[in-house]
PDB file of C-alpha atoms and ligand atoms in Angstrom:
ATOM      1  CA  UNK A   1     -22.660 -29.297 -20.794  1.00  0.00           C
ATOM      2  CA  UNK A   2     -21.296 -27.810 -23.853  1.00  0.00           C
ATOM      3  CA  UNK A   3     -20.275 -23.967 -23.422  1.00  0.00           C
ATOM      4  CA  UNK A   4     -21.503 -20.874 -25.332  1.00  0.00           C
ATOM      5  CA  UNK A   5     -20.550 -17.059 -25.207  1.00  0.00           C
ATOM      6  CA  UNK A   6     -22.978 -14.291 -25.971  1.00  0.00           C
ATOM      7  CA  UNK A   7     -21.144 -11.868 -27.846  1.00  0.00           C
ATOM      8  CA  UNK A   8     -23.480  -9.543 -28.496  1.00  0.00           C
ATOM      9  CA  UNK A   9     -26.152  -8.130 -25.398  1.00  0.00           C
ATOM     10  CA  UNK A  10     -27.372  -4.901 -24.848  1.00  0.00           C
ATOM     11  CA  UNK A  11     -26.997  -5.655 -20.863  1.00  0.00           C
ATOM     12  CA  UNK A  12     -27.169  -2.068 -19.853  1.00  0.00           C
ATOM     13  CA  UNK A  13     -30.532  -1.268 -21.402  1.00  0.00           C
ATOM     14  CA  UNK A  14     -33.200  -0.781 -18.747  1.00  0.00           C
ATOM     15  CA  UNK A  15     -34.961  -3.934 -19.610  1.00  0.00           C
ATOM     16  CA  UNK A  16     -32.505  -5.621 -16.915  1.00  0.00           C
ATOM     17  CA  UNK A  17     -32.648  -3.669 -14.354  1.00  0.00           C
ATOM     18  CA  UNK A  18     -35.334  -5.212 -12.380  1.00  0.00           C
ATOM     19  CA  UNK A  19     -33.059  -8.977 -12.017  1.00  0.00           C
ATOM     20  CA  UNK A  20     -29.749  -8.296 -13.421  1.00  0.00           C
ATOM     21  CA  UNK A  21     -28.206 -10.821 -11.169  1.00  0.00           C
ATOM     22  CA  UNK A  22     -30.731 -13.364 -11.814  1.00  0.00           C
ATOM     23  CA  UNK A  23     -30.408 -12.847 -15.612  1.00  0.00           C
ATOM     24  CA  UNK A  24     -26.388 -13.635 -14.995  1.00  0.00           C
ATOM     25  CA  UNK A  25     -26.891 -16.776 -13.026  1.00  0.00           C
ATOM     26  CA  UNK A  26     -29.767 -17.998 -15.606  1.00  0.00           C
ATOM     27  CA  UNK A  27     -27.264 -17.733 -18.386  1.00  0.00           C
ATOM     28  CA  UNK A  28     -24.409 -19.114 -16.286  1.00  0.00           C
ATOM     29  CA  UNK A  29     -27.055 -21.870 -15.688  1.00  0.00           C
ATOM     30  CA  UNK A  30     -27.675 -22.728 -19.437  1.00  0.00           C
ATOM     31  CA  UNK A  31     -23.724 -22.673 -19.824  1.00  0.00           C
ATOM     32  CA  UNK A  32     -23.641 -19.336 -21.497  1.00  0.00           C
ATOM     33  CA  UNK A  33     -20.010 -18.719 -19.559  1.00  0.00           C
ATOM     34  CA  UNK A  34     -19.382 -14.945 -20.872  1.00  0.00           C
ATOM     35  CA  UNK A  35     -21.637 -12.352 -22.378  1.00  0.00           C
ATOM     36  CA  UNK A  36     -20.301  -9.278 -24.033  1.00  0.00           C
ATOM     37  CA  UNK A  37     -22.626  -6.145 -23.412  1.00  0.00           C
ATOM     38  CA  UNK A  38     -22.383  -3.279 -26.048  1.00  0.00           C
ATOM     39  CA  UNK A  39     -21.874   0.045 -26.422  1.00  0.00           C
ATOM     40  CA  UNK A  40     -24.313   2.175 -28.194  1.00  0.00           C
ATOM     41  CA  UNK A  41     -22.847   5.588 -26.903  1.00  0.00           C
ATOM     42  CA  UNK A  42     -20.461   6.800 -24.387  1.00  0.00           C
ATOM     43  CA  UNK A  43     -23.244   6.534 -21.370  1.00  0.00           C
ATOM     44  CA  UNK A  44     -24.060   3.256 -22.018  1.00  0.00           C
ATOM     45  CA  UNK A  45     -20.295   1.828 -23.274  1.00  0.00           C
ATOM     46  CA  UNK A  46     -19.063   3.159 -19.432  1.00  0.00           C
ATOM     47  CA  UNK A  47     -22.291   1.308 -18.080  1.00  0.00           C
ATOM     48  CA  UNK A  48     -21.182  -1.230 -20.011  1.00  0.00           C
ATOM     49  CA  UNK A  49     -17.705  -1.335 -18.359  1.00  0.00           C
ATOM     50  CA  UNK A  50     -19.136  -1.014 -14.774  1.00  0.00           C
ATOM     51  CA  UNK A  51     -21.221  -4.047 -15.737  1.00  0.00           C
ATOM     52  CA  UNK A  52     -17.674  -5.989 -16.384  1.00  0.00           C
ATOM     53  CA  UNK A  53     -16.209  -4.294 -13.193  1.00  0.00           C
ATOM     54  CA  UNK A  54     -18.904  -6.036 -11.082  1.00  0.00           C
ATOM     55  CA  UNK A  55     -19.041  -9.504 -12.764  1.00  0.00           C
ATOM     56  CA  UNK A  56     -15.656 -11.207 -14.460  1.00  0.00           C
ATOM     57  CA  UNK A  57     -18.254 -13.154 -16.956  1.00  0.00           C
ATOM     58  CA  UNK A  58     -19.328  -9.878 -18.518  1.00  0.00           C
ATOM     59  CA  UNK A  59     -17.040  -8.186 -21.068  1.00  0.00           C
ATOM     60  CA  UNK A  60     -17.544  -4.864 -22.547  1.00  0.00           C
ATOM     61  CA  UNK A  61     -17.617  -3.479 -26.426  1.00  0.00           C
ATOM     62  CA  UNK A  62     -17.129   0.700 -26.482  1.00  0.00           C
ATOM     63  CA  UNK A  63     -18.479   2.938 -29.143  1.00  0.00           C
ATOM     64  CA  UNK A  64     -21.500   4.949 -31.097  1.00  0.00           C
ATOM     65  CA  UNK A  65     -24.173   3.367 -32.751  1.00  0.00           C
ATOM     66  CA  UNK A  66     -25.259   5.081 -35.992  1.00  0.00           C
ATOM     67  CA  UNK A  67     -29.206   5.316 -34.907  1.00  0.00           C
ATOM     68  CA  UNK A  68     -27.567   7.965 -32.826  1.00  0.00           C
ATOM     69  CA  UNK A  69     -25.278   9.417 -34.573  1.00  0.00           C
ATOM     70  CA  UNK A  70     -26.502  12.884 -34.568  1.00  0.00           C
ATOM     71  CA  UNK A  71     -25.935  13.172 -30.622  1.00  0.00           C
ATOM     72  CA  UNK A  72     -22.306  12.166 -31.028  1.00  0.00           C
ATOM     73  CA  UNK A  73     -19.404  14.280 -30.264  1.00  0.00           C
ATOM     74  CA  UNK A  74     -18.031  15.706 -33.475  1.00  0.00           C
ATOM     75  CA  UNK A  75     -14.755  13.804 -32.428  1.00  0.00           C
ATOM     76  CA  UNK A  76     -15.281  10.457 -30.567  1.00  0.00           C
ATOM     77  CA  UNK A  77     -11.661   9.090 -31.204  1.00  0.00           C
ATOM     78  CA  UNK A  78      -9.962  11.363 -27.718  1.00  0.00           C
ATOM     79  CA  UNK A  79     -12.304   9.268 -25.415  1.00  0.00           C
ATOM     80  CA  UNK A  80     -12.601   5.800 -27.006  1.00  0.00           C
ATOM     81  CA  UNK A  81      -8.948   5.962 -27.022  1.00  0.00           C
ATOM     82  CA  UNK A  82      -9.138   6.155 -23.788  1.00  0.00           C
ATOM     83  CA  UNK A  83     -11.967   3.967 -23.057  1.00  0.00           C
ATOM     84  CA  UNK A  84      -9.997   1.264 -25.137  1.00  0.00           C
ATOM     85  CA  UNK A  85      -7.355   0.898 -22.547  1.00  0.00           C
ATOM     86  CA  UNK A  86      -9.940  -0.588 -19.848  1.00  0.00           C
ATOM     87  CA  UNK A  87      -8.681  -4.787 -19.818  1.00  0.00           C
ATOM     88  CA  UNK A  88     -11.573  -5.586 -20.322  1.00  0.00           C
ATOM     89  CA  UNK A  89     -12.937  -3.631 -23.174  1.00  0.00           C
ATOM     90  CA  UNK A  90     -12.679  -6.228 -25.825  1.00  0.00           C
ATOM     91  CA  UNK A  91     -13.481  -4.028 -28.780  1.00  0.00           C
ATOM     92  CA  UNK A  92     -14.869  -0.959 -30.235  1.00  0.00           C
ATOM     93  CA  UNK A  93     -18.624  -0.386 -31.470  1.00  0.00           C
ATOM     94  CA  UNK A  94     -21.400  -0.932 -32.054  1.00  0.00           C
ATOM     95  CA  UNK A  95     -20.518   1.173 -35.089  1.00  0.00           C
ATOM     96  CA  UNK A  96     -21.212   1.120 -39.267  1.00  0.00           C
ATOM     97  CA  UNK A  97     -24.273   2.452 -40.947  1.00  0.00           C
ATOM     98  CA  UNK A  98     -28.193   2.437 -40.885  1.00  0.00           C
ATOM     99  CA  UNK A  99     -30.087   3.429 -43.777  1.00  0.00           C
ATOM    100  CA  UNK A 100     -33.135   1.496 -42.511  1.00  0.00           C
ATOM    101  CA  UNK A 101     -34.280   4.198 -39.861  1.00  0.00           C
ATOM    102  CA  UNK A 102     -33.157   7.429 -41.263  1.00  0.00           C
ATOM    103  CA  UNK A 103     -35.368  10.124 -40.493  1.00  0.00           C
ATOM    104  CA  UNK A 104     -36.850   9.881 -43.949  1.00  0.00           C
ATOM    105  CA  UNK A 105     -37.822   6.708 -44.015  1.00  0.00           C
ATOM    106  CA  UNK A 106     -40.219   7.214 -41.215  1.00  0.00           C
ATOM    107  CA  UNK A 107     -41.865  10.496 -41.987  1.00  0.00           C
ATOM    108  CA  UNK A 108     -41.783  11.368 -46.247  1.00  0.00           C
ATOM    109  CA  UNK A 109     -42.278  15.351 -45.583  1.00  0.00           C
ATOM    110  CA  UNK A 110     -38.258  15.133 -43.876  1.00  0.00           C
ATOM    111  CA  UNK A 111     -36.373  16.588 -46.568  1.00  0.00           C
ATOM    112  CA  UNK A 112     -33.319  14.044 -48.422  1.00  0.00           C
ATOM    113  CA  UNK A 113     -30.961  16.572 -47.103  1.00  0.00           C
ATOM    114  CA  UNK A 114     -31.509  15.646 -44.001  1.00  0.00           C
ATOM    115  CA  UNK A 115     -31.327  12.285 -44.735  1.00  0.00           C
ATOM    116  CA  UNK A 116     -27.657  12.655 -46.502  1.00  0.00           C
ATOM    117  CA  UNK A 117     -26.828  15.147 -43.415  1.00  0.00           C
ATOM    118  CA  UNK A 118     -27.340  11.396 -40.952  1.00  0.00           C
ATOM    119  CA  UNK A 119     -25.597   9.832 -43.113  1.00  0.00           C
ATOM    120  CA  UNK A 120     -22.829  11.723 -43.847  1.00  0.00           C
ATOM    121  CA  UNK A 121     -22.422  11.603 -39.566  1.00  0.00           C
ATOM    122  CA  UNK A 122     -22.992   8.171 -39.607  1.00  0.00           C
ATOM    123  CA  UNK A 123     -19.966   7.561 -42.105  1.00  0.00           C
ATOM    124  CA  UNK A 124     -17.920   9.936 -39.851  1.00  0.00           C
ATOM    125  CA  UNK A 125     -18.041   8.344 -36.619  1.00  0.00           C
ATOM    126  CA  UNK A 126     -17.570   4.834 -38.258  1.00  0.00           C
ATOM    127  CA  UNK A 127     -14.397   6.168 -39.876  1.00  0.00           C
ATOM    128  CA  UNK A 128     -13.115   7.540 -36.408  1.00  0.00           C
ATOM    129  CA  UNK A 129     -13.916   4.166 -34.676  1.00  0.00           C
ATOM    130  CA  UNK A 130     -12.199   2.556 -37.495  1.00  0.00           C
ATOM    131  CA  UNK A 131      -9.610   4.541 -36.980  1.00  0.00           C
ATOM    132  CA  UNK A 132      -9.277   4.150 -32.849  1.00  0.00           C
ATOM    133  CA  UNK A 133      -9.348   0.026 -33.553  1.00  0.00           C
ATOM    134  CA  UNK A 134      -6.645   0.139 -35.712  1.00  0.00           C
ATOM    135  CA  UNK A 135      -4.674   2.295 -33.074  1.00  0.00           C
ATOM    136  CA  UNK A 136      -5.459   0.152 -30.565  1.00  0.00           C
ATOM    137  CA  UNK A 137      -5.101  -3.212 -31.908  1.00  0.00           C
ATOM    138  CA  UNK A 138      -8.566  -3.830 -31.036  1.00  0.00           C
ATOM    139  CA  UNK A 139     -11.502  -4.977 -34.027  1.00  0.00           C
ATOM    140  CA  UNK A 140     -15.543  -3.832 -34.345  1.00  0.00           C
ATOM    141  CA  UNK A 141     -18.671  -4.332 -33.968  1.00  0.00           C
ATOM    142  CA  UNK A 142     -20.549  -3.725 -36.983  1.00  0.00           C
ATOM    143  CA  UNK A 143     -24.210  -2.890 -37.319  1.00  0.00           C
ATOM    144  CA  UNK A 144     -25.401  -2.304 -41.154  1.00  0.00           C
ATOM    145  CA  UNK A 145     -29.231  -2.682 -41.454  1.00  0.00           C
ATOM    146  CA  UNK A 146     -31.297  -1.092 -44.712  1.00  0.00           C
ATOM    147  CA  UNK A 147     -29.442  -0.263 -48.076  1.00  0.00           C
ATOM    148  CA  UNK A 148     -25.895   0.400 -46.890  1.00  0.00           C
ATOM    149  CA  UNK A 149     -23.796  -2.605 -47.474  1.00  0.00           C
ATOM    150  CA  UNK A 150     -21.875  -0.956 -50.252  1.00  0.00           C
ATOM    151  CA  UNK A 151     -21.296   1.878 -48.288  1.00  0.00           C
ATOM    152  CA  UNK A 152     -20.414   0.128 -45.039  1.00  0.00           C
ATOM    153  CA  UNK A 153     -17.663  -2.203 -47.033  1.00  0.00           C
ATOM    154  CA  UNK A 154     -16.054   0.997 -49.268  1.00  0.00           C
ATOM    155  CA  UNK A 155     -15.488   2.280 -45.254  1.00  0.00           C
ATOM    156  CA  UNK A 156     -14.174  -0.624 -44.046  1.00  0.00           C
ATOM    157  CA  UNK A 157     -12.602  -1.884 -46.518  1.00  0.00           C
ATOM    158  CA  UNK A 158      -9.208   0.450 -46.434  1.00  0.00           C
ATOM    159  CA  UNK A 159      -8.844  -0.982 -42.859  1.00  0.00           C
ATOM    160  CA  UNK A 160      -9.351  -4.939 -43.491  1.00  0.00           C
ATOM    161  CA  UNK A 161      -5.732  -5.308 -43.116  1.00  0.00           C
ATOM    162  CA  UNK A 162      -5.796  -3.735 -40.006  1.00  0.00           C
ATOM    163  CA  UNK A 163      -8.981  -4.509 -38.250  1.00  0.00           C
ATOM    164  CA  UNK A 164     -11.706  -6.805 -38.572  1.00  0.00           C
ATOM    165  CA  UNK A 165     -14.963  -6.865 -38.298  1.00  0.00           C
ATOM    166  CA  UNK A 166     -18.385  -8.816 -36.933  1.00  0.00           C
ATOM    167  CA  UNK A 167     -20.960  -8.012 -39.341  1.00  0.00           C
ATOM    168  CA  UNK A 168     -23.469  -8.758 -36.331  1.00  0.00           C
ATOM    169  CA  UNK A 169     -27.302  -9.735 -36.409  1.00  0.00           C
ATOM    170  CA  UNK A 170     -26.032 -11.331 -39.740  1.00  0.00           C
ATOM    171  CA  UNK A 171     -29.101 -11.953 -42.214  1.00  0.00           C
ATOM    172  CA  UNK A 172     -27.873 -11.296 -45.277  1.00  0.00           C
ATOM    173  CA  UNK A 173     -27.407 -13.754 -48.504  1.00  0.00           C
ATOM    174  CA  UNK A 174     -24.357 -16.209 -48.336  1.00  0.00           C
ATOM    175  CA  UNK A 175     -22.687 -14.428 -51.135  1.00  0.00           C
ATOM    176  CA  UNK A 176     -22.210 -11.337 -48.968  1.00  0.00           C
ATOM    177  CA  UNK A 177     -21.679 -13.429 -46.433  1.00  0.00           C
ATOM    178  CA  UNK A 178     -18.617 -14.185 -48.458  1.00  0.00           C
ATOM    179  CA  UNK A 179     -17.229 -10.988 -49.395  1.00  0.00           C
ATOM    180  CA  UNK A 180     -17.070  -9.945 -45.486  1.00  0.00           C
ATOM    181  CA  UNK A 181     -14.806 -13.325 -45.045  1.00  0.00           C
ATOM    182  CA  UNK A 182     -12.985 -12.303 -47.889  1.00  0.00           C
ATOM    183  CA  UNK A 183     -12.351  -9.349 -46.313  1.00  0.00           C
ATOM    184  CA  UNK A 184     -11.169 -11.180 -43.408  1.00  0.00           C
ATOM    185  CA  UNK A 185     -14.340 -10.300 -41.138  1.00  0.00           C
ATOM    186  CA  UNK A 186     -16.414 -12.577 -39.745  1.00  0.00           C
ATOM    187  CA  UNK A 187     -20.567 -12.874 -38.977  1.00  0.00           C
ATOM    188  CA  UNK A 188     -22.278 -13.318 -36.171  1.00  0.00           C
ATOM    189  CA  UNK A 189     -26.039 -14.935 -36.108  1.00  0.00           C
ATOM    190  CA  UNK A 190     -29.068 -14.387 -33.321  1.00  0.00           C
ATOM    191  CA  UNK A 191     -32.307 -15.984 -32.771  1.00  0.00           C
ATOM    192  CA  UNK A 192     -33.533 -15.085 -35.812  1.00  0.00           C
ATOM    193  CA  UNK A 193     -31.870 -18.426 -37.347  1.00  0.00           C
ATOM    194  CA  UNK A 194     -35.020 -20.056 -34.898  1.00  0.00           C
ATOM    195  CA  UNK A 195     -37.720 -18.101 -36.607  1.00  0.00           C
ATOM    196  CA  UNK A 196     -40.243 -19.638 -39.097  1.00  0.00           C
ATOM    197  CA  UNK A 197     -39.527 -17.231 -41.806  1.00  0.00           C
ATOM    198  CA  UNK A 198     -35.753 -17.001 -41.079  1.00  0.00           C
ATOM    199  CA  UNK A 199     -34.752 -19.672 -43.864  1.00  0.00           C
ATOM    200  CA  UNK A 200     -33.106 -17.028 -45.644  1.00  0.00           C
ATOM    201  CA  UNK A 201     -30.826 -16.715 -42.709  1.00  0.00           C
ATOM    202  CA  UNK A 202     -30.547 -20.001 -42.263  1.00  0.00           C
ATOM    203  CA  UNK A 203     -29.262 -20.756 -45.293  1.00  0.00           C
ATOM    204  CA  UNK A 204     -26.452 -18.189 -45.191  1.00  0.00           C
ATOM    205  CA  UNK A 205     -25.820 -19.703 -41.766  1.00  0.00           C
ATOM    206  CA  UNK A 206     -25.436 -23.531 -43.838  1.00  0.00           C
ATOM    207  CA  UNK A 207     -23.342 -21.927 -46.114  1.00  0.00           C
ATOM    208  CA  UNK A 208     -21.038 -20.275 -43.623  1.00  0.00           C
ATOM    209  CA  UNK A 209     -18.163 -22.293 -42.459  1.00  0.00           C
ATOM    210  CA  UNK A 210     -17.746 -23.578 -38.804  1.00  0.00           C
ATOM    211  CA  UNK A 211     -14.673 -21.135 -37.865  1.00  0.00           C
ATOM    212  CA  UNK A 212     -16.069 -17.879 -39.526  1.00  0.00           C
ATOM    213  CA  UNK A 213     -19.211 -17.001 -37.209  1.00  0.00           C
ATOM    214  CA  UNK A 214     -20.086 -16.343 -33.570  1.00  0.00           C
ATOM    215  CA  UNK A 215     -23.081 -17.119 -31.261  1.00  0.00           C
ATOM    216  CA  UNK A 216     -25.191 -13.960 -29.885  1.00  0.00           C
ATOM    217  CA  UNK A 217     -28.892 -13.021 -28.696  1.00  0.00           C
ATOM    218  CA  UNK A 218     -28.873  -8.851 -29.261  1.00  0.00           C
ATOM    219  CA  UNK A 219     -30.703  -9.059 -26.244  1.00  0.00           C
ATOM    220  CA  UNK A 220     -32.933  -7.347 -24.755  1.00  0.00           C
ATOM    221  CA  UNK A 221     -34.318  -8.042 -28.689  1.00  0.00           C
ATOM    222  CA  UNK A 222     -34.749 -11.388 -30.796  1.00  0.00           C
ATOM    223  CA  UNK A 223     -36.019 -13.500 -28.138  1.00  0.00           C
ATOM    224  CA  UNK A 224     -35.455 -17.177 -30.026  1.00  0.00           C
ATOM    225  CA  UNK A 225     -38.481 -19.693 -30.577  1.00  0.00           C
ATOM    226  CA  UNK A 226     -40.321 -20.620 -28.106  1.00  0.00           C
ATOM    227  CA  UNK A 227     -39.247 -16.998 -26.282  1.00  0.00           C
ATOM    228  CA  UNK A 228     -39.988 -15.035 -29.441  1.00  0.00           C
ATOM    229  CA  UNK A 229     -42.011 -11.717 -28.523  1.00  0.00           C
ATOM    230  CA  UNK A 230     -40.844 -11.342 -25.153  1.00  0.00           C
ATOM    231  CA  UNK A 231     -37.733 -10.072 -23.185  1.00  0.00           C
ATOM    232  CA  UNK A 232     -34.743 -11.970 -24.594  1.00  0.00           C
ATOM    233  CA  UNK A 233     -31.907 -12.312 -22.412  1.00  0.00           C
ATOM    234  CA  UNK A 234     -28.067 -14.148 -22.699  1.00  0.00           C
ATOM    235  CA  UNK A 235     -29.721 -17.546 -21.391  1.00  0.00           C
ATOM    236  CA  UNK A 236     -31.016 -18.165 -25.225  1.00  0.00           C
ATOM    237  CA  UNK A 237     -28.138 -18.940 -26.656  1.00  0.00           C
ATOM    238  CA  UNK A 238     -28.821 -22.276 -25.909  1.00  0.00           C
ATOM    239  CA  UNK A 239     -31.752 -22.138 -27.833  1.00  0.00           C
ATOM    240  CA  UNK A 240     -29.968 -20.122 -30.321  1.00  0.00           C
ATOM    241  CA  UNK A 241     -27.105 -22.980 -30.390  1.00  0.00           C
ATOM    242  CA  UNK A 242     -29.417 -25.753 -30.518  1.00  0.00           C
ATOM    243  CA  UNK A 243     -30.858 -24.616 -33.977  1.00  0.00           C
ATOM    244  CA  UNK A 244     -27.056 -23.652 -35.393  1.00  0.00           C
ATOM    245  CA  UNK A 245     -25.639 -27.214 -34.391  1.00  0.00           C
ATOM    246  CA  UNK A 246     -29.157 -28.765 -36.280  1.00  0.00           C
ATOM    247  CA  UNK A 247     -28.629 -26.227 -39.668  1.00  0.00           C
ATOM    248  CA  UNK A 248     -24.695 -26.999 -39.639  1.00  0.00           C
ATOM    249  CA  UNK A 249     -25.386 -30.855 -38.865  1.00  0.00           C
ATOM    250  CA  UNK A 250     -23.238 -30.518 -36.292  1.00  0.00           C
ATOM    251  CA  UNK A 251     -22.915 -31.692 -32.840  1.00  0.00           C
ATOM    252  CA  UNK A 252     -22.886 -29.293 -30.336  1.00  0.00           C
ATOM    253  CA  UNK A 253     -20.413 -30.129 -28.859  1.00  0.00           C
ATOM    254  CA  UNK A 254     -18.160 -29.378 -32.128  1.00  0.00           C
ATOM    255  CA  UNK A 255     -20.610 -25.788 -32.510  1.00  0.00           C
ATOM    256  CA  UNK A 256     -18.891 -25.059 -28.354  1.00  0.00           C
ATOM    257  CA  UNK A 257     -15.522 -25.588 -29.434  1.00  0.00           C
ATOM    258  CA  UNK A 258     -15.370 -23.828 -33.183  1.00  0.00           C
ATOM    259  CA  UNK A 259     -17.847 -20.536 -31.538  1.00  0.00           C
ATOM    260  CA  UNK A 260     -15.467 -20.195 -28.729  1.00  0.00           C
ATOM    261  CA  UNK A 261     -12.459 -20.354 -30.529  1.00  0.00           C
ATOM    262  CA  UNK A 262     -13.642 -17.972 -33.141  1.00  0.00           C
ATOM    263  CA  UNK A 263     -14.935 -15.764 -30.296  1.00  0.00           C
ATOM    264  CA  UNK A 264     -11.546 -15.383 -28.756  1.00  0.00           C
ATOM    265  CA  UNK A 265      -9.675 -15.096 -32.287  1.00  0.00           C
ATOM    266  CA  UNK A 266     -11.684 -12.297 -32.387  1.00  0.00           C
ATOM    267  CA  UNK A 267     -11.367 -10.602 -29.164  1.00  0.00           C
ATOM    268  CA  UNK A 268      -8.327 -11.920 -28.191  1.00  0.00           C
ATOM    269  CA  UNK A 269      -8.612 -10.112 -24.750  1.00  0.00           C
ATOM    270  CA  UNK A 270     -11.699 -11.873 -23.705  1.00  0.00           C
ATOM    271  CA  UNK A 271      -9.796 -14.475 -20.887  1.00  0.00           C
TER     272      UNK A 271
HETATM  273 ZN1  LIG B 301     -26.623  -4.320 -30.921  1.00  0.00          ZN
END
């Protein structure tokens, strides 16, 4: 049975609290062999670590998401510094920017100050993670969702030498696509690429090469076809795979060996 990783699950979100162990073994079933759960702030990057304490397929990610970044510490580098030491803390994030859920996109009385205040903090704490991977030798995990590309890569960018990136949950055209490999980052593509109007993201996917992208649900979100709506959980990356070997006219056998590869490239201390 060909092998696939999840590198990107939100294992310590509630949603898996009820059958945890039975959510391991189904993916372990499926031949999804390790599964990367990630951080979204310090609580749930230490859950995170207990999770890969407990069972030597999980892996942990450590950071501050930017939907939260008004609740971080004005200084997060101290403690993910510290946090990056754990052997098996494989990177830091979930960092970079969201301009899709600022507070003024939901409610039009919130003033744009407040708008430029979260995103002023959201640049912040994405510099300071930056700045912790390139200390530690470690790379990120890189959310950008709404109209922040430019701003996410003029951040970034002074580190590419340094670090790299995942620009995870990627669904953007192939010709960013390119600029983050470019930049010597890499993408990394959920169910999504099974949806009926993903073809966007499925032709970024055809145009990205074998090599240069990685496997991952974002569970408990973006259930695959025929799971779409409910619960998703590690197991789909078979279903996930299944679709990428088809779009890449690959076998999947060939789609095991290039995403694994790529996945420890990238977080080389994933064993
Ligand atoms: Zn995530």
């Amino acid at each position: 049975m060909p092998v696939f990783y999840d590198t990107h699950a939100h294992l310590d979100y509630p949603d898996f609290q009820v059958d945890f162990p039975q959510t391991i073994e189904r993916a372990q079933a499926a031949g999804i062999t390790k599964l990367i759960s990630i951080g979204t702030d310090l609580e749930s990057s230490r859950h995170a670590i207990q999770l890969a304490e407990q069972y030597a397929c999980v892996y942990a990610v450590a950071g501050w998401h930017p939907n939260d970044a008004l609740a971080a510490p004005d200084d997060l580098r101290a403690v993910l510094r510290e946090l990056a030491k754990h052997p098996k803390v494989v990177a830091i994030g979930e960092t970079g920017l969201d301009y899709y859920r600022l507070p003024g996109s939901k409610n039009p009385a919130v003033s744009p100050d407040e708008d430029a205040l979260v995103k002023a903090r959201q640049a912040q704490i994405f510099q300071q993670q930056l700045e912790v991977a390139a200390e530690t030798g470690l790379n990120v995990v890189i959310h950008q969702r709404g109209d922040c590309l430019e701003d996410t890569l003029k951040i970034f960018a002074p580190f590419a030498g340094k670090v790299r990136g995942v620009f995870h949950c990627f669904a953007s055209a192939a010709a960013t696509m390119q600029r983050i490999l470019t930049l010597g980052s890499i993408v990394s593509f959920t169910g999504i690429v099974t949806f009926k109007n993903g073809q966007n993201v499925r032709d970024t996917l055809a145009a990205t090469p074998l090599g240069s992208f990685m496997l991952e649900t974002d569970c408990p979100f973006l259930a695959p076809i025929p799971y779409r709506g409910k619960r998703c959980e590690p197991a789909y990356v078979k279903e996930i795979s299944e679709t990428v070997a088809q779009v890449k006219g690959c076998s999947l056998e060939e789609l095991s060996r290039a995403t694994c590869e790529t996945t420890h490239h990238f977080f080389p201390k994933l064993r």
